[in-house]
Coordinates of C-alpha atoms and ligand atoms in Angstrom, one line a residue:
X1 CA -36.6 2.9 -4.1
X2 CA -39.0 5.7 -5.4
X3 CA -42.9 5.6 -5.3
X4 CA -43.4 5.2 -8.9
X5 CA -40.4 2.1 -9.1
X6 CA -42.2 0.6 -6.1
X7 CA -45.9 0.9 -8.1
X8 CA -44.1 -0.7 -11.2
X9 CA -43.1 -3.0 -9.7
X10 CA -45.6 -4.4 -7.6
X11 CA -47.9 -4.0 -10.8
X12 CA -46.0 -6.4 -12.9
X13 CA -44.8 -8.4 -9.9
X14 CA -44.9 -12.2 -10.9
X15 CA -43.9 -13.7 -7.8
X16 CA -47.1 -15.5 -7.1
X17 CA -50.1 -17.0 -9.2
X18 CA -52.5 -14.0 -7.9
X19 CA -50.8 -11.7 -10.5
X20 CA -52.2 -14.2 -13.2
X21 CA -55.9 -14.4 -11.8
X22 CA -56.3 -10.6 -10.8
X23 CA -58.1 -7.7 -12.3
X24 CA -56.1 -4.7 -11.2
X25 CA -53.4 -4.7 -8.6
X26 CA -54.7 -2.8 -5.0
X27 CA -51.3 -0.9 -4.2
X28 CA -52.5 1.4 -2.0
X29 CA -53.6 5.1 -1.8
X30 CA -54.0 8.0 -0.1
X31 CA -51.4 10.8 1.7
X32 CA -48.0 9.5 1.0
X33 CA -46.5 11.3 4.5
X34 CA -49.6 10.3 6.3
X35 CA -49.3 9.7 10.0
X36 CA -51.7 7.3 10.2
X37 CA -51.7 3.9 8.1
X38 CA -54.5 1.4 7.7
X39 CA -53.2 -2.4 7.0
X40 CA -55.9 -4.7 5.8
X41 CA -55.8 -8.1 4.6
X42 CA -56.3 -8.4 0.8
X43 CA -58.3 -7.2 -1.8
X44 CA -61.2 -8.5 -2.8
X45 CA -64.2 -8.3 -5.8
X46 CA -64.8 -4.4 -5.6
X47 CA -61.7 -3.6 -5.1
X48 CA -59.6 -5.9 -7.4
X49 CA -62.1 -4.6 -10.4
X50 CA -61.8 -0.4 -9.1
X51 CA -57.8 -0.9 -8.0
X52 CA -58.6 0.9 -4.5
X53 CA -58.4 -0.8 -0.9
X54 CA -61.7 -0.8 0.7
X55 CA -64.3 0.4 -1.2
X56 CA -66.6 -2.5 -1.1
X57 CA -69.3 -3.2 1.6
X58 CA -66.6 -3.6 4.0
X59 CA -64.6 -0.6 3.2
X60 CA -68.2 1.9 2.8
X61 CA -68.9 0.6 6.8
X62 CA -64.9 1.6 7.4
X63 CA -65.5 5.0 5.6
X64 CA -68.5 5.8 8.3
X65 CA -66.0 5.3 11.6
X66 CA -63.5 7.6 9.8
X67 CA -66.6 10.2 8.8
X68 CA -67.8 9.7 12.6
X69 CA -64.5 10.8 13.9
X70 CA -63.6 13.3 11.6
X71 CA -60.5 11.6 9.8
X72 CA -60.2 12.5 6.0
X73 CA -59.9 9.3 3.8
X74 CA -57.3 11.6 2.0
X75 CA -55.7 12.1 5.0
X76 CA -54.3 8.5 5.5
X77 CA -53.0 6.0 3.5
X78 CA -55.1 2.4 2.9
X79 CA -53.1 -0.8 1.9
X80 CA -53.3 -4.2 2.0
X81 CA -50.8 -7.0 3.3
X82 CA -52.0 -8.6 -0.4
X83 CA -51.7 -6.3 -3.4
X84 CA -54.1 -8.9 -5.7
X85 CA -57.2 -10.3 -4.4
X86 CA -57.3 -14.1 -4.0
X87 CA -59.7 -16.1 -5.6
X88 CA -63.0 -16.2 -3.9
X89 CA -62.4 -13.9 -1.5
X90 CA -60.3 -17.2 0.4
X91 CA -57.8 -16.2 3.2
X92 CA -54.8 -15.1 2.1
X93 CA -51.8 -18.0 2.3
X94 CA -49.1 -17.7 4.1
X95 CA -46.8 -18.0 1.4
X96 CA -48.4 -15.5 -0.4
X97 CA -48.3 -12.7 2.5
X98 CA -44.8 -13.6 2.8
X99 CA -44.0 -13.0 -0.6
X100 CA -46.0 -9.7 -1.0
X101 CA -44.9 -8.2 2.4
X102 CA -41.9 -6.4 1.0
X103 CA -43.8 -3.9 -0.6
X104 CA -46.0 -3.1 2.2
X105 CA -42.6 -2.9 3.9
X106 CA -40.9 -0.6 1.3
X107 CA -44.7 1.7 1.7
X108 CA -43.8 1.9 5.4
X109 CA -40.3 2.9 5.1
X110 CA -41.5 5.4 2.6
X111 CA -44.1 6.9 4.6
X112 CA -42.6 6.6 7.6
X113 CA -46.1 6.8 9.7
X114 CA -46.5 7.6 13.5
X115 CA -49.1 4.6 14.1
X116 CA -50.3 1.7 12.0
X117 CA -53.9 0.7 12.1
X118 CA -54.2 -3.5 11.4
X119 CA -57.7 -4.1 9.9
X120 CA -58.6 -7.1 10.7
X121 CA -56.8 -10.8 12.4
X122 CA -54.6 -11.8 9.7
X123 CA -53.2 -7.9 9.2
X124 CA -52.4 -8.3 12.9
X125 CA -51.1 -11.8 12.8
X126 CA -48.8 -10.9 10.0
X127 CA -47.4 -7.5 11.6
X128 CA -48.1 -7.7 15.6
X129 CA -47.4 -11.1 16.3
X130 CA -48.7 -14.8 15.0
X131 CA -50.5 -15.8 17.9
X132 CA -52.4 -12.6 17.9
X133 CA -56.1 -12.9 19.5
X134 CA -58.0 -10.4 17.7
X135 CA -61.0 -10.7 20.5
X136 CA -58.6 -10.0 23.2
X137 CA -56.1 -8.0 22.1
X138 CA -57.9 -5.4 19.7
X139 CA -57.3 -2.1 20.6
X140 CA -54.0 -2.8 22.5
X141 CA -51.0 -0.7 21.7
X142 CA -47.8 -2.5 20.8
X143 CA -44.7 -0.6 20.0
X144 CA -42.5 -1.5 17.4
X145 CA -39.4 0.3 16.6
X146 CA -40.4 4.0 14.8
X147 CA -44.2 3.4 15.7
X148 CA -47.5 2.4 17.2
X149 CA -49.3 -0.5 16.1
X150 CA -52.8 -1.5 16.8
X151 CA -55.3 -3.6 15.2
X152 CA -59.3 -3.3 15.0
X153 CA -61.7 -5.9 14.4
X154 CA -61.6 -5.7 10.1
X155 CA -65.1 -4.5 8.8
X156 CA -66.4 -7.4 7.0
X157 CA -66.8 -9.4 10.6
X158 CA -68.7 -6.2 12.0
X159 CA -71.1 -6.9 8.8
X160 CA -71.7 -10.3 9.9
X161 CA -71.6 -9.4 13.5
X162 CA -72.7 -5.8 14.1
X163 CA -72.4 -6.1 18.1
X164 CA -68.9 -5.6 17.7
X165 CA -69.6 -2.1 16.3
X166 CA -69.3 -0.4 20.1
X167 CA -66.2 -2.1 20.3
X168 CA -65.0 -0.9 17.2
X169 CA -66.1 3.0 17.6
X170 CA -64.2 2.8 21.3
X171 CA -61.2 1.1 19.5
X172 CA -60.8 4.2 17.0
X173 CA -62.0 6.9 19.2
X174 CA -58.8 5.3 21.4
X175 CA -56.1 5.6 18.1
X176 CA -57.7 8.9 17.3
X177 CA -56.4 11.0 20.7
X178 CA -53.5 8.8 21.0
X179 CA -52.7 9.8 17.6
X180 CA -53.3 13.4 18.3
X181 CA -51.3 13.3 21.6
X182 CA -48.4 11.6 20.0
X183 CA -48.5 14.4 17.2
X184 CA -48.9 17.0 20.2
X185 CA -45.3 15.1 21.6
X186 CA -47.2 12.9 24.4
Ligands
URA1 N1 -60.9 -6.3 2.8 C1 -59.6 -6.1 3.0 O1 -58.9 -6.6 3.8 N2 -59.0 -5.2 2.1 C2 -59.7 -4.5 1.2 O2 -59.1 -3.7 0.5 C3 -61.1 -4.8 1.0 C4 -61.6 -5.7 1.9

């Protein structure tokens, strides 16, 4: 499957209600052979009516750790386990992530990145493991098949609890050199 067949697609996909209820559908953007992928949980009010991932309160608070460390927003690529946002921000069902992973599987195959970034608990849950403890195992490096996967505490809890924010800055300062070393062949 091509890019622009995969967008079509998931833009007119029907396979769950959330097509009905949404605004714009949140495919995903940024460097198509990016490295480094960022996998959040689902869209919700900012960016179901702008069509981009994270560029609501949460995603201006994700933008400074990528400033702070030098990474280029172009640089990467931003998706979502959800392409539509689910009313009233709720968590994302399982049936629904199941449905919707495929194209976030077809984006990886396409991309084909060196290290994926899970924003947040459920983004880990769905593509580290289901028992995943996001208070213990944050930062921790799992290897699956082609690549590196991590996951980070998800902005929106380090709005409503900023002592987390140390953590945070140490987790991507972590996936930053191991990034770099794995480019460098380490
Ligand atoms: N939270 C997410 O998980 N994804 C977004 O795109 C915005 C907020």
């Amino acid at each position: 499957m091509t890019w622009e067949e995969l967008e079509n697609s998931c833009k007119s996909c029907d396979k769950c209600p959330l097509g009905k209820t949404k605004t714009n559908t949140v495919f995903g953007v940024g460097n198509k052979n990016a490295s480094l992928m960022f996998v959040g949980e689902a869209p919700g009010e900012s960016e179901d009516k702008s069509g981009i991932p994270f560029v609501g309160r949460a995603g201006k608070l994700f933008d400074k750790y990528l400033l702070a460390l030098g990474i280029d927003r172009n640089e990467v690529y931003i998706a979502n386990i959800l392409k539509c946002r689910p009313p009233n921000n709720r968590d994302p069902l399982p049936e629904e992530q199941d449905m919707c992973m495929s194209y976030l599987r077809e984006q990886v195959r396409l991309i084909k990145p060196k290290m994926i970034v899970c924003l947040g608990r459920i983004s880990a849950m769905k593509l580290i493991k289901p028992d995943f403890k996001i208070t213990k195992e944050h930062g921790i490096f799992f290897k699956k098949g082609a690549f590196e996967i991590v996951a980070v505490y998800h902005p929106s809890l380090l709005l409503r609890d900023p002592s987390k924010r140390e953590e945070m800055f140490t987790d991507m300062k972590v996936i930053k050199q191991k990034l770099e070393g794995m480019k460098n062949g380490n």
